Short mmCIF file of C-alpha atoms in Angstrom, two decimals:
data_model
loop_
_atom_site.label_atom_id
_atom_site.label_comp_id
_atom_site.label_asym_id
_atom_site.label_seq_id
_atom_site.Cartn_x
_atom_site.Cartn_y
_atom_site.Cartn_z
CA MET A 215 -70.61 51.44 228.93
CA LYS A 216 -72.55 51.59 232.19
CA LYS A 217 -70.56 54.62 233.41
CA LEU A 218 -70.89 56.42 230.08
CA SER A 219 -74.64 55.77 230.14
CA LYS A 220 -74.78 57.43 233.57
CA TYR A 221 -73.33 60.64 232.09
CA THR A 222 -75.48 60.58 228.97
CA GLU A 223 -78.59 59.99 231.06
CA ILE A 224 -77.84 63.18 232.99
CA ILE A 225 -77.62 65.39 229.89
CA LYS A 226 -80.82 63.87 228.50
CA HIS A 227 -82.64 65.63 231.34
CA LEU A 228 -80.39 68.65 231.94
CA GLU A 229 -82.23 71.78 230.82
CA ARG A 230 -80.29 74.48 228.99
CA GLN A 231 -79.86 77.34 231.44
CA GLY A 232 -79.89 80.21 228.96
CA TRP A 233 -83.46 79.37 228.03
CA LYS A 234 -84.47 78.79 231.65
CA ARG A 235 -83.23 82.29 232.49
CA LYS A 236 -85.65 83.59 229.85
CA ASN A 237 -88.49 81.75 231.61
CA ILE A 238 -89.00 79.20 228.86
CA LEU A 239 -91.18 76.39 230.18
CA ASN A 240 -89.70 72.94 229.49
CA PRO A 241 -86.65 74.23 227.61
CA GLU A 242 -84.55 72.00 225.43
CA THR A 243 -82.08 69.74 227.18
CA VAL A 244 -78.35 69.57 226.60
CA ALA A 245 -78.80 66.23 224.83
CA SER A 246 -81.58 67.51 222.58
CA HIS A 247 -79.33 70.42 221.61
CA SER A 248 -76.48 68.03 220.72
CA TRP A 249 -78.86 65.74 218.85
CA HIS A 250 -80.17 68.62 216.76
CA MET A 251 -76.62 69.62 215.87
CA ALA A 252 -75.88 66.02 214.83
CA ILE A 253 -79.04 65.82 212.69
CA LEU A 254 -78.10 69.08 210.97
CA ALA A 255 -74.65 67.62 210.26
CA LEU A 256 -76.18 64.43 208.88
CA TYR A 257 -78.40 66.50 206.60
CA LEU A 258 -75.44 68.56 205.37
CA SER A 259 -73.49 65.40 204.60
CA LYS A 260 -75.58 64.75 201.50
CA ASP A 261 -74.33 67.93 199.82
CA TYR A 262 -70.94 68.60 201.42
CA GLU A 263 -69.39 65.16 201.88
CA LYS A 264 -66.34 66.15 199.82
CA GLU A 265 -65.59 69.17 202.00
CA TYR A 266 -66.01 67.60 205.45
CA ASP A 267 -65.71 64.26 207.23
CA PHE A 268 -69.26 64.12 208.58
CA ASN A 269 -68.64 61.07 210.75
CA LYS A 270 -66.23 63.35 212.61
CA VAL A 271 -68.62 66.33 212.61
CA ILE A 272 -71.45 64.21 214.01
CA SER A 273 -69.15 62.75 216.66
CA LEU A 274 -68.00 66.23 217.67
CA CYS A 275 -71.62 67.40 217.92
CA LEU A 276 -72.61 64.48 220.11
CA CYS A 277 -69.64 64.82 222.50
CA HIS A 278 -69.12 68.56 222.78
CA ASP A 279 -71.30 69.12 225.87
CA LEU A 280 -70.81 65.83 227.69
CA ALA A 281 -68.83 67.62 230.43
CA GLU A 282 -72.07 69.29 231.45
CA SER A 283 -73.16 65.97 232.93
CA ILE A 284 -70.69 66.76 235.71
CA ILE A 285 -70.51 70.55 235.84
CA GLY A 286 -73.97 71.56 234.64
CA ASP A 287 -74.77 74.03 231.90
CA ILE A 288 -72.53 77.03 232.56
CA THR A 289 -73.60 80.28 230.88
CA PRO A 290 -71.96 83.70 230.58
CA ASN A 291 -74.20 84.84 233.47
CA ASP A 292 -72.46 82.47 235.87
CA SER A 293 -69.75 83.94 238.08
CA PHE A 294 -67.28 81.18 237.25
CA TYR A 295 -67.86 81.37 233.47
CA LYS A 296 -64.32 82.73 232.97
CA ASN A 297 -63.00 79.33 234.18
CA LYS A 298 -65.47 77.29 232.11
CA LYS A 299 -62.92 75.86 229.67
CA GLU A 300 -60.69 74.49 232.43
CA ILE A 301 -63.64 73.15 234.42
CA GLU A 302 -64.97 71.40 231.32
CA LYS A 303 -61.56 69.98 230.50
CA GLU A 304 -61.24 68.46 233.97
CA ALA A 305 -64.74 67.00 233.73
CA MET A 306 -63.92 65.45 230.36
CA LYS A 307 -60.70 63.98 231.78
CA LYS A 308 -62.81 62.36 234.49
CA ILE A 309 -65.25 60.93 231.94
CA LYS A 310 -62.36 59.71 229.78
CA GLU A 311 -60.76 57.92 232.72
CA GLU A 312 -63.90 56.50 234.32
CA CYS A 313 -65.31 55.28 231.02
CA HIS A 314 -61.98 54.21 229.48
CA PHE A 315 -62.92 56.33 226.48
CA ASP A 316 -59.98 58.39 225.23
CA LYS A 317 -61.76 59.29 222.01
CA VAL A 318 -64.43 61.34 223.78
CA TYR A 319 -61.74 63.51 225.36
CA ASP A 320 -59.86 63.89 222.08
CA LEU A 321 -63.06 64.95 220.32
CA PHE A 322 -63.78 67.47 223.07
CA ILE A 323 -60.31 69.03 222.73
CA GLU A 324 -60.61 69.11 218.94
CA TYR A 325 -63.99 70.85 219.24
CA GLU A 326 -62.89 73.35 221.88
CA GLU A 327 -59.65 74.28 220.15
CA LYS A 328 -61.28 74.29 216.71
CA ILE A 329 -58.34 72.25 215.44
CA THR A 330 -59.97 71.02 212.23
CA ASN A 331 -62.46 72.26 209.68
CA GLU A 332 -64.85 69.66 211.10
CA ALA A 333 -64.52 71.20 214.56
CA LYS A 334 -65.14 74.66 213.14
CA LEU A 335 -68.28 73.41 211.41
CA ALA A 336 -69.46 71.65 214.59
CA ASN A 337 -68.97 74.93 216.47
CA ASP A 338 -71.02 76.68 213.81
CA LEU A 339 -73.76 74.06 214.15
CA ASP A 340 -73.78 74.80 217.88
CA GLN A 341 -74.53 78.43 217.08
CA ILE A 342 -77.03 77.55 214.35
CA ASP A 343 -78.96 75.42 216.82
CA VAL A 344 -79.14 78.36 219.23
CA TYR A 345 -80.30 80.60 216.39
CA ILE A 346 -83.03 78.17 215.31
CA GLN A 347 -84.09 77.47 218.89
CA SER A 348 -84.47 81.18 219.62
CA LEU A 349 -86.82 81.54 216.65
CA ASP A 350 -88.81 78.52 217.79
CA TYR A 351 -89.25 79.96 221.29
CA GLU A 352 -90.22 83.36 219.93
CA ASN A 353 -92.94 81.67 217.87
CA LYS A 354 -94.23 79.93 221.00
CA TYR A 355 -93.95 82.99 223.27
CA GLU A 356 -95.14 86.02 221.31
CA ASP A 357 -93.90 88.63 223.78
CA LEU A 358 -90.41 87.17 224.03
CA ASP A 359 -87.42 88.81 222.35
CA LEU A 360 -84.50 86.43 222.00
CA SER A 361 -82.63 88.42 219.37
CA GLU A 362 -79.60 88.63 221.70
CA PHE A 363 -79.09 84.89 221.18
CA ARG A 364 -79.20 85.26 217.39
CA ILE A 365 -76.82 88.21 217.41
CA SER A 366 -74.38 86.26 219.55
CA ALA A 367 -74.69 83.20 217.29
CA LEU A 368 -74.08 85.26 214.15
CA ASN A 369 -70.94 86.80 215.64
CA LYS A 370 -69.46 83.38 216.40
CA LEU A 371 -69.84 81.75 212.98
CA GLN A 372 -66.53 80.70 211.44
CA THR A 373 -67.22 78.83 208.22
CA PRO A 374 -68.67 79.92 204.89
CA LEU A 375 -71.08 76.98 205.16
CA GLY A 376 -72.29 78.11 208.59
CA LYS A 377 -72.94 81.60 207.24
CA LYS A 378 -74.73 80.15 204.22
CA ILE A 379 -77.01 78.11 206.47
CA ILE A 380 -77.92 81.13 208.61
CA ASP A 381 -78.62 83.17 205.48
CA SER A 382 -81.02 80.45 204.33
CA LEU A 383 -83.05 80.58 207.55
#
């Protein structure tokens, strides 16, 4: 657990780079992003427990960005973004081996490959968090236009539930 805690401690303080590039002061961290996704999943569980295994969705949300504790928050603006999936996979293999935690790697692969409906919903929650966060920052910074983040998020939604959530915002 000590080694896993080392990685989780890093993402608790790792600022999300997309927001930093927009000059957001004290942007959300990778861990706060994952936590928000997990809270959204927990909330959805009360109405959609028959459609999804929310223990799985929450687990996927909490683990999906753990690789960033090793590689940092890679964005499309980074020159090595095209290799992001392989870099993340190698980082997750390292975490799996060092922490003796196969499940975290399996969850990562499930999330990345969108193998299950739960993984598709977790991916949608990732985009929904970005959408919500962009609105929050625009409210705090009146001259800021973050619509590009919302457009990108909308284009990546995969589930009817994800689209329903965005429509309700």
